[in-house]
Coordinates of N, CA, C and O in Angstrom, one line a residue:
M738 N 0.4 -9.6 3.0 CA 0.1 -10.9 3.1 C 0.1 -12.0 4.4 O 2.0 -11.6 4.8
K739 N -0.9 -12.1 5.1 CA -0.3 -12.8 6.0 C 0.2 -14.2 6.6 O -0.8 -15.0 5.9
K740 N 0.8 -15.1 7.1 CA 1.2 -16.5 7.1 C 0.3 -17.4 8.0 O 0.0 -16.7 8.4
G741 N -1.1 -17.8 7.6 CA -1.6 -18.7 8.3 C -2.8 -18.4 8.3 O -3.9 -18.6 8.9
E742 N -3.2 -16.8 7.7 CA -4.6 -16.5 7.0 C -5.1 -17.1 5.7 O -4.8 -17.1 5.3
R743 N -6.6 -16.9 6.2 CA -7.7 -17.6 4.9 C -7.3 -16.0 4.6 O -8.1 -16.0 4.9
Y744 N -7.8 -16.6 3.1 CA -6.9 -15.4 1.8 C -8.4 -16.4 0.8 O -8.9 -17.2 1.0
F745 N -10.0 -15.7 0.3 CA -10.7 -15.1 -0.9 C -10.6 -14.8 -1.8 O -10.3 -14.2 -1.9
L746 N -10.3 -15.2 -2.7 CA -10.4 -15.6 -4.7 C -11.4 -14.5 -4.4 O -12.2 -14.8 -5.1
L747 N -11.4 -12.5 -5.1 CA -11.9 -12.4 -5.9 C -12.0 -12.4 -7.5 O -12.9 -11.9 -8.2
D748 N -10.4 -11.9 -7.6 CA -10.3 -12.1 -8.6 C -9.3 -12.7 -9.4 O -7.7 -12.7 -8.5
N749 N -8.8 -13.3 -10.6 CA -8.1 -14.2 -10.5 C -7.0 -13.3 -11.1 O -5.3 -14.0 -12.2
G750 N -6.8 -11.9 -12.2 CA -5.9 -11.8 -12.7 C -5.6 -12.0 -14.3 O -5.3 -11.2 -14.6
A751 N -7.1 -12.7 -14.7 CA -7.2 -12.8 -16.5 C -6.9 -11.7 -17.0 O -5.9 -11.1 -17.9
C752 N -7.8 -10.0 -16.8 CA -7.1 -8.7 -17.5 C -5.8 -7.9 -16.9 O -6.0 -7.3 -17.7
C753 N -6.1 -8.2 -15.5 CA -5.4 -7.1 -14.8 C -3.8 -6.7 -14.7 O -2.6 -6.8 -14.2
G754 N -3.6 -8.8 -14.4 CA -2.1 -9.6 -14.1 C -1.6 -8.7 -12.7 O -0.3 -9.1 -12.5
R755 N -2.4 -9.0 -12.8 CA -2.5 -9.2 -10.6 C -3.6 -9.3 -10.8 O -5.1 -10.5 -11.0
V756 N -3.8 -10.4 -9.2 CA -4.5 -11.4 -8.2 C -5.3 -10.5 -6.9 O -4.7 -9.9 -6.5
L757 N -6.6 -10.9 -7.0 CA -6.8 -10.0 -5.5 C -7.4 -10.7 -4.8 O -8.9 -11.7 -5.2
L758 N -7.5 -10.4 -3.0 CA -7.8 -11.8 -2.4 C -7.9 -11.1 -1.4 O -7.8 -9.1 -1.5
V759 N -9.0 -11.5 -0.7 CA -10.0 -11.1 0.5 C -9.5 -11.7 1.6 O -9.7 -12.8 1.9
S760 N -9.4 -11.0 2.9 CA -9.4 -12.5 4.3 C -10.8 -10.5 4.8 O -10.6 -10.1 4.6
F761 N -10.5 -12.2 5.5 CA -11.8 -10.6 7.1 C -11.3 -11.8 8.3 O -11.0 -12.7 8.6
G762 N -11.3 -10.3 9.7 CA -10.8 -10.3 10.9 C -12.3 -11.8 11.4 O -13.0 -12.1 11.2
A763 N -11.8 -12.0 12.9 CA -12.7 -12.6 13.9 C -14.2 -11.1 13.5 O -15.0 -12.5 13.3
Q764 N -14.2 -10.6 14.4 CA -15.2 -9.3 13.9 C -15.1 -9.0 12.7 O -14.6 -8.9 11.1
P765 N -16.6 -7.8 12.4 CA -17.0 -7.7 10.6 C -15.9 -7.4 10.2 O -15.6 -6.1 10.3
S766 N -13.9 -7.4 9.4 CA -14.2 -6.7 8.9 C -13.1 -7.9 8.1 O -13.2 -8.7 7.8
Y767 N -12.6 -6.8 7.1 CA -11.8 -7.3 5.7 C -10.6 -6.2 5.7 O -10.5 -5.4 6.1
C768 N -10.2 -7.4 4.8 CA -9.1 -6.5 4.4 C -8.0 -7.3 2.6 O -8.3 -8.4 3.2
L769 N -8.0 -6.7 2.4 CA -7.3 -6.9 0.5 C -6.1 -7.1 0.3 O -5.8 -5.6 1.0
A770 N -6.4 -8.2 -0.5 CA -4.0 -8.2 -0.8 C -4.2 -8.0 -2.1 O -5.3 -8.6 -3.4
T771 N -3.6 -8.1 -2.8 CA -3.2 -7.8 -4.4 C -2.0 -8.7 -4.5 O -1.0 -8.8 -3.3
I772 N -1.8 -9.4 -5.4 CA -0.8 -10.0 -6.0 C -0.4 -10.5 -6.9 O -0.9 -10.7 -7.9
A773 N 0.7 -9.9 -7.5 CA 0.9 -9.8 -9.2 C 0.6 -11.4 -9.7 O 1.2 -12.3 -8.7
I774 N 0.5 -11.4 -10.6 CA -0.5 -13.3 -11.1 C 0.4 -14.1 -11.1 O 0.7 -15.2 -10.8
E775 N 1.7 -13.8 -11.6 CA 3.3 -14.5 -11.9 C 3.8 -14.8 -10.8 O 4.7 -16.7 -10.6
D776 N 3.5 -14.3 -9.3 CA 4.4 -14.7 -7.8 C 2.9 -15.1 -7.9 O 3.3 -16.2 -6.4
F777 N 0.8 -15.5 -7.5 CA 0.8 -16.0 -7.2 C 0.5 -17.9 -8.1 O 0.6 -18.2 -7.1
E778 N 1.2 -18.1 -9.1 CA 1.2 -18.5 -9.2 C 2.1 -19.6 -9.1 O 2.1 -20.7 -8.7
R779 N 3.4 -18.7 -9.2 CA 4.5 -20.3 -8.8 C 4.1 -20.1 -7.5 O 4.6 -21.0 -6.8
A780 N 3.9 -19.2 -6.0 CA 2.9 -19.5 -5.0 C 2.1 -21.3 -4.7 O 2.8 -21.6 -3.2
C781 N 1.5 -21.0 -5.7 CA 0.8 -21.7 -6.1 C 1.1 -23.2 -6.7 O -0.1 -24.6 -5.9
K782 N 2.3 -23.4 -6.8 CA 2.4 -24.8 -7.0 C 3.6 -24.8 -5.8 O 4.1 -24.2 -5.3
A783 N 3.6 -26.6 -5.5 CA 5.3 -27.5 -5.1 C 6.0 -26.7 -6.2 O 6.4 -26.5 -7.3
I784 N 7.2 -26.6 -5.4 CA 8.3 -27.0 -5.5 C 9.9 -27.9 -5.4 O 9.5 -27.6 -3.6
R785 N 10.3 -28.0 -6.1 CA 11.5 -29.1 -6.1 C 12.6 -28.6 -5.9 O 12.5 -28.1 -7.7
N786 N 13.4 -29.0 -4.9 CA 14.7 -27.6 -4.9 C 16.1 -28.3 -5.5 O 16.0 -30.1 -6.3
A787 N 17.1 -27.6 -5.7 CA 18.1 -29.3 -6.7 C 18.3 -31.0 -6.1 O 18.9 -31.2 -7.0
R788 N 18.0 -31.0 -4.5 CA 17.5 -32.0 -4.4 C 17.0 -33.5 -4.1 O 17.2 -33.8 -3.9
G789 N 16.1 -32.8 -5.5 CA 14.7 -32.9 -5.7 C 13.4 -33.2 -3.9 O 12.8 -33.9 -4.6
T790 N 13.7 -32.6 -3.3 CA 13.5 -32.2 -1.9 C 11.8 -31.7 -3.3 O 12.1 -30.6 -3.0
V791 N 11.1 -31.8 -2.4 CA 9.0 -30.6 -2.5 C 8.7 -30.0 -1.3 O 9.0 -30.3 -0.6
R792 N 8.9 -29.2 -1.5 CA 8.3 -27.4 -0.7 C 7.5 -28.2 -0.7 O 6.5 -28.3 -1.7
D793 N 6.4 -27.7 0.2 CA 4.8 -27.6 -0.2 C 4.3 -25.8 -1.2 O 5.0 -25.4 -0.8
A794 N 3.3 -25.9 -1.7 CA 3.1 -25.1 -2.1 C 3.3 -23.8 -0.9 O 2.8 -23.6 0.0
L795 N 4.1 -22.4 -1.0 CA 3.5 -20.9 -0.3 C 1.8 -20.8 -0.5 O 1.4 -20.5 1.0
I796 N 0.6 -21.3 -1.0 CA -0.1 -20.8 -1.0 C -0.9 -22.0 -0.6 O -0.5 -23.1 -2.3
E797 N -1.5 -22.6 -0.4 CA -2.8 -24.3 -0.2 C -4.0 -24.0 -0.9 O -4.4 -23.0 0.1
R798 N -4.7 -25.2 -1.5 CA -6.4 -24.8 -1.1 C -6.8 -25.0 -0.3 O -6.0 -26.2 0.7
V799 N -7.7 -25.0 1.1 CA -8.8 -25.5 1.8 C -9.2 -26.5 1.2 O -9.5 -26.2 0.1
P800 N -8.6 -27.5 2.1 CA -9.6 -29.2 1.8 C -10.7 -28.8 1.0 O -11.8 -28.2 2.6
E801 N -11.7 -29.5 0.7 CA -13.2 -28.6 1.0 C -14.8 -28.9 2.4 O -15.1 -27.9 3.3
Q802 N -13.4 -30.2 3.1 CA -14.1 -30.1 5.0 C -13.7 -29.4 4.8 O -14.3 -28.6 6.1
D803 N -12.8 -29.0 5.2 CA -12.4 -27.7 6.2 C -12.9 -25.9 5.5 O -12.5 -24.8 5.7
R804 N -13.4 -25.7 4.1 CA -13.6 -24.1 4.0 C -15.1 -24.5 4.9 O -15.5 -24.6 5.2
W805 N -14.9 -22.5 4.6 CA -16.0 -21.6 5.7 C -17.3 -21.1 4.9 O -17.0 -21.3 3.7
D806 N -18.2 -21.6 5.0 CA -19.4 -21.4 4.6 C -19.4 -20.0 5.1 O -20.7 -19.5 3.9
L807 N -19.3 -19.4 5.9 CA -19.7 -18.1 6.2 C -18.4 -17.8 6.6 O -18.0 -18.1 7.5
P808 N -18.4 -16.6 7.7 CA -17.8 -15.4 8.0 C -16.8 -15.5 9.4 O -18.2 -16.4 10.0
P809 N -16.5 -15.6 9.4 CA -15.2 -15.7 10.2 C -16.1 -15.2 11.8 O -16.9 -16.0 12.8
W810 N -17.0 -14.2 11.5 CA -18.0 -13.6 11.9 C -19.1 -14.3 12.9 O -20.8 -13.9 13.7
L811 N -19.7 -15.5 11.9 CA -20.8 -15.5 11.7 C -20.9 -17.7 11.3 O -22.1 -17.9 12.2
R812 N -19.5 -18.0 12.1 CA -19.3 -19.4 12.3 C -19.7 -19.8 13.2 O -20.1 -21.1 13.1
D813 N -20.3 -19.4 14.3 CA -20.5 -21.0 15.3 C -22.3 -19.9 15.4 O -22.2 -20.6 16.6
R814 N -22.8 -19.4 14.3 CA -24.3 -19.0 14.3 C -24.4 -19.0 13.3 O -23.7 -18.6 12.2
R815 N -26.4 -18.8 13.1 CA -26.5 -18.9 11.7 C -26.3 -18.0 10.6 O -28.3 -18.0 11.3
G816 N -26.1 -16.9 10.3 CA -26.5 -15.5 10.0 C -27.8 -14.5 10.5 O -27.7 -14.7 11.5
L817 N -28.0 -14.2 9.3 CA -29.7 -13.6 9.9 C -31.4 -13.5 9.8 O -30.7 -14.6 8.0
N818 N -31.5 -13.0 10.0 CA -33.1 -12.7 9.3 C -33.0 -12.8 7.4 O -32.1 -12.6 6.9
G819 N -33.9 -14.0 6.8 CA -33.6 -13.7 5.6 C -33.6 -12.5 4.8 O -33.3 -12.4 3.4
S820 N -34.8 -12.2 5.5 CA -35.3 -10.7 4.9 C -34.5 -9.1 4.6 O -34.2 -8.6 3.6
I821 N -34.0 -9.7 5.9 CA -32.7 -8.2 6.5 C -32.0 -9.1 5.5 O -31.4 -8.0 5.0
A822 N -31.1 -9.9 5.1 CA -29.7 -10.5 4.4 C -30.3 -9.7 3.0 O -29.8 -9.7 2.0
S823 N -31.8 -10.2 2.1 CA -32.1 -10.5 1.6 C -32.1 -8.8 0.5 O -31.9 -8.0 -0.9
L824 N -32.6 -8.0 1.9 CA -32.9 -6.9 1.4 C -31.1 -5.8 1.4 O -31.9 -5.3 0.8
R825 N -30.4 -6.7 2.2 CA -28.9 -6.2 1.8 C -28.3 -6.6 0.4 O -27.2 -6.0 0.1
A826 N -29.1 -7.6 0.0 CA -27.9 -7.9 -0.9 C -28.5 -7.1 -1.7 O -28.0 -6.9 -3.5
A827 N -30.0 -7.2 -1.5 CA -30.4 -5.7 -2.7 C -30.0 -4.3 -3.5 O -29.9 -4.1 -3.9
K828 N -29.1 -3.6 -2.2 CA -28.3 -2.8 -2.5 C -26.7 -3.5 -3.0 O -26.7 -2.0 -3.6
L829 N -27.0 -4.3 -3.6 CA -25.5 -4.8 -3.8 C -25.7 -4.6 -5.8 O -24.2 -5.3 -6.6
T830 N -26.9 -5.2 -5.9 CA -27.4 -4.9 -7.2 C -26.3 -4.2 -8.0 O -25.3 -5.1 -9.2
D831 N -26.9 -3.2 -8.3 CA -25.6 -2.9 -9.3 C -23.9 -2.4 -9.6 O -23.7 -2.4 -10.6
A832 N -23.9 -2.5 -8.2 CA -22.4 -2.9 -8.2 C -22.3 -4.7 -8.8 O -20.8 -4.7 -9.2
L833 N -22.9 -5.3 -8.7 CA -22.3 -6.6 -9.0 C -22.3 -6.9 -10.0 O -22.0 -8.4 -10.6
D834 N -23.6 -5.9 -10.5 CA -22.8 -5.7 -12.5 C -22.0 -5.5 -12.9 O -22.0 -6.5 -14.0
V835 N -21.4 -4.6 -12.1 CA -20.1 -4.9 -12.4 C -18.7 -5.2 -11.8 O -17.9 -4.8 -12.0
L836 N -19.2 -6.7 -11.1 CA -18.1 -6.9 -10.2 C -17.1 -6.8 -11.1 O -15.6 -6.9 -10.7
S837 N -16.9 -7.5 -11.9 CA -14.5 -7.2 -13.1 C -14.3 -6.1 -12.7 O -13.3 -6.4 -12.6
D838 N -15.3 -5.6 -12.7 CA -14.6 -4.3 -13.1 C -14.5 -3.8 -11.8 O -12.4 -3.1 -11.7
I839 N -15.2 -3.9 -11.2 CA -14.7 -3.0 -9.5 C -13.4 -3.7 -8.9 O -12.2 -3.2 -8.5
T840 N -13.8 -5.7 -9.8 CA -11.6 -6.2 -8.9 C -11.2 -5.4 -9.4 O -9.7 -5.9 -8.6
S841 N -11.4 -5.8 -10.9 CA -10.2 -5.1 -11.5 C -9.1 -4.5 -11.5 O -8.1 -2.9 -11.4
A842 N -10.4 -2.8 -11.1 CA -9.5 -1.9 -10.3 C -8.3 -1.6 -9.8 O -8.3 -2.8 -8.9
D843 N -7.7 -0.1 -9.9 CA -6.5 0.0 -9.2 C -7.5 -0.3 -7.4 O -6.2 -0.9 -6.7
N844 N -8.4 0.5 -7.4 CA -8.3 0.9 -6.0 C -9.7 0.5 -5.9 O -11.2 1.1 -5.7
P845 N -11.0 -1.5 -6.0 CA -11.9 -1.0 -5.5 C -12.5 -0.2 -4.9 O -13.8 -0.6 -4.2
D846 N -11.8 -0.4 -3.9 CA -13.0 0.5 -2.6 C -13.9 1.8 -2.6 O -14.5 2.2 -2.6
K847 N -12.6 2.1 -3.8 CA -13.2 4.2 -4.4 C -13.5 3.7 -5.1 O -15.2 4.4 -4.7
V848 N -14.2 2.0 -6.5 CA -15.4 2.4 -7.3 C -16.7 1.9 -5.9 O -17.5 1.9 -6.6
L849 N -15.9 1.0 -5.1 CA -17.6 0.7 -4.1 C -17.9 2.1 -3.7 O -19.5 2.1 -3.2
N850 N -17.4 2.3 -3.1 CA -18.1 4.1 -2.4 C -18.8 4.7 -3.0 O -19.9 5.3 -2.6
G851 N -18.8 4.8 -4.9 CA -19.3 5.1 -5.9 C -20.9 5.1 -5.3 O -22.2 5.5 -5.3
Y852 N -20.6 3.2 -5.0 CA -22.3 2.8 -5.4 C -23.0 2.4 -3.6 O -24.1 2.9 -3.9
A853 N -22.0 2.6 -3.0 CA -22.8 2.9 -1.1 C -22.6 3.9 -1.2 O -24.5 4.0 -0.9
Y854 N -22.6 5.3 -2.0 CA -23.5 6.7 -2.2 C -25.0 6.2 -2.7 O -25.9 6.9 -2.4
G855 N -24.6 5.4 -3.8 CA -26.0 5.1 -4.5 C -26.9 4.9 -4.6 O -28.1 5.6 -4.1
V856 N -27.3 3.9 -2.8 CA -28.2 3.3 -2.4 C -28.0 3.7 -0.8 O -28.3 3.5 -0.4
K857 N -27.1 4.4 -0.9 CA -27.1 5.5 0.1 C -26.9 5.2 1.5 O -27.3 4.9 2.7
E858 N -25.8 3.7 1.3 CA -25.4 3.1 2.8 C -23.5 3.8 2.6 O -23.5 4.5 2.4
N859 N -23.7 3.8 4.8 CA -22.5 3.9 4.3 C -21.3 3.3 4.2 O -21.3 1.8 3.8
T860 N -20.1 3.8 3.3 CA -19.2 3.0 3.0 C -18.9 2.0 3.0 O -18.7 0.7 2.8
Q861 N -18.0 1.9 4.0 CA -17.4 1.1 5.0 C -18.3 -1.0 5.5 O -18.0 -1.2 5.1
R862 N -19.2 -0.2 5.1 CA -20.8 -1.1 5.9 C -20.5 -1.6 5.0 O -20.4 -3.3 4.3
F863 N -21.1 -0.8 3.2 CA -21.1 -1.0 1.2 C -20.1 -3.0 1.3 O -20.2 -3.3 1.0
R864 N -19.0 -1.3 1.6 CA -17.7 -2.9 0.8 C -18.1 -4.0 1.8 O -16.6 -5.0 0.7
L865 N -18.4 -3.5 3.3 CA -18.2 -5.4 3.5 C -19.2 -6.3 3.0 O -18.7 -7.3 3.5
W866 N -20.4 -5.7 3.2 CA -21.0 -7.0 2.5 C -21.0 -6.5 1.6 O -20.7 -8.2 1.3
F867 N -20.3 -6.8 -0.1 CA -20.2 -7.1 -1.1 C -18.9 -7.5 -1.3 O -18.9 -8.8 -1.2
Y868 N -18.0 -7.6 -1.0 CA -16.9 -9.4 0.0 C -17.3 -10.0 0.8 O -16.6 -10.8 -0.4
T869 N -17.9 -9.7 1.9 CA -19.1 -11.2 2.2 C -19.2 -11.2 1.5 O -19.2 -13.2 1.3
Y870 N -20.1 -11.0 0.3 CA -20.9 -11.6 -0.7 C -20.7 -12.5 -1.3 O -20.8 -13.7 -1.9
V871 N -19.7 -11.8 -2.5 CA -19.4 -12.6 -2.7 C -17.9 -13.6 -2.5 O -17.3 -15.1 -3.4
A872 N -17.3 -13.4 -2.2 CA -16.4 -14.7 -1.3 C -16.9 -15.8 -0.2 O -16.6 -16.6 -1.0
F873 N -17.6 -15.4 -0.7 CA -19.0 -16.5 0.1 C -20.2 -16.6 -0.8 O -21.6 -17.9 -0.7
G874 N -20.3 -16.8 -1.7 CA -20.9 -17.4 -3.0 C -21.5 -16.6 -3.4 O -23.1 -17.3 -3.8
F875 N -21.7 -15.2 -2.8 CA -23.4 -14.9 -3.4 C -24.4 -15.5 -2.3 O -25.9 -15.3 -3.0
N876 N -24.3 -15.3 -1.0 CA -24.8 -16.3 0.0 C -25.6 -14.9 0.6 O -24.9 -14.4 1.3
A877 N -26.4 -14.3 0.7 CA -26.7 -12.8 1.6 C -26.8 -13.6 3.1 O -27.2 -12.9 3.7
I878 N -27.5 -15.0 3.5 CA -26.8 -15.4 4.9 C -25.7 -15.0 5.1 O -25.4 -14.8 7.1
A879 N -24.8 -14.4 3.9 CA -22.9 -14.6 4.8 C -23.1 -12.7 5.3 O -21.9 -13.0 6.3
L880 N -24.1 -12.2 4.9 CA -24.1 -11.3 5.0 C -23.9 -10.9 6.9 O -25.3 -10.6 7.3
P881 N -22.7 -9.2 6.8 CA -22.5 -9.9 8.5 C -24.2 -9.3 9.2 O -25.2 -8.2 8.7
P882 N -24.4 -9.9 10.5 CA -25.9 -9.3 11.1 C -25.3 -8.6 11.9 O -23.9 -7.7 12.8
G883 N -26.1 -7.7 13.3 CA -25.7 -6.3 13.2 C -25.9 -4.9 13.1 O -24.9 -4.2 14.0
L884 N -25.5 -5.5 11.7 CA -25.2 -3.2 10.8 C -26.5 -3.2 10.9 O -27.1 -3.5 9.6
A885 N -27.0 -1.9 10.9 CA -28.4 -1.2 10.5 C -28.1 -1.4 9.2 O -27.5 -1.4 7.6
T886 N -29.1 -1.7 8.4 CA -29.1 -1.3 6.6 C -29.2 0.0 6.8 O -30.8 0.8 6.8

């Protein structure tokens, strides 16, 4: 994980002992990060040292007013045509039906590749759509523009 990077929680680790996070680049891209659930919980808590000084948590929740409703590459423009976005979201349906299985898998990308093949979609594009759709509240308008369907 990188300091200052914004990460989105995909899986809280309840079933597999690790937390799955995703970050997004300025261009349509993503990076997955995993962290042991104990380490994640420890990093989310403010720590009081021996002298009583409180150090901020290593991982902090973003205040409501600063939260993103769209990925970085869409922040200055509003999504894409609703019908195109809906078609893209529809291709994710089978994968979304097993969301927790995918996010708790040892290699979520590999699992998603199988679903991409099933809908005859480019694997990298499908994975980006999936992670973006989940991270931004299942909002089809957050699906990246400029990528063929």
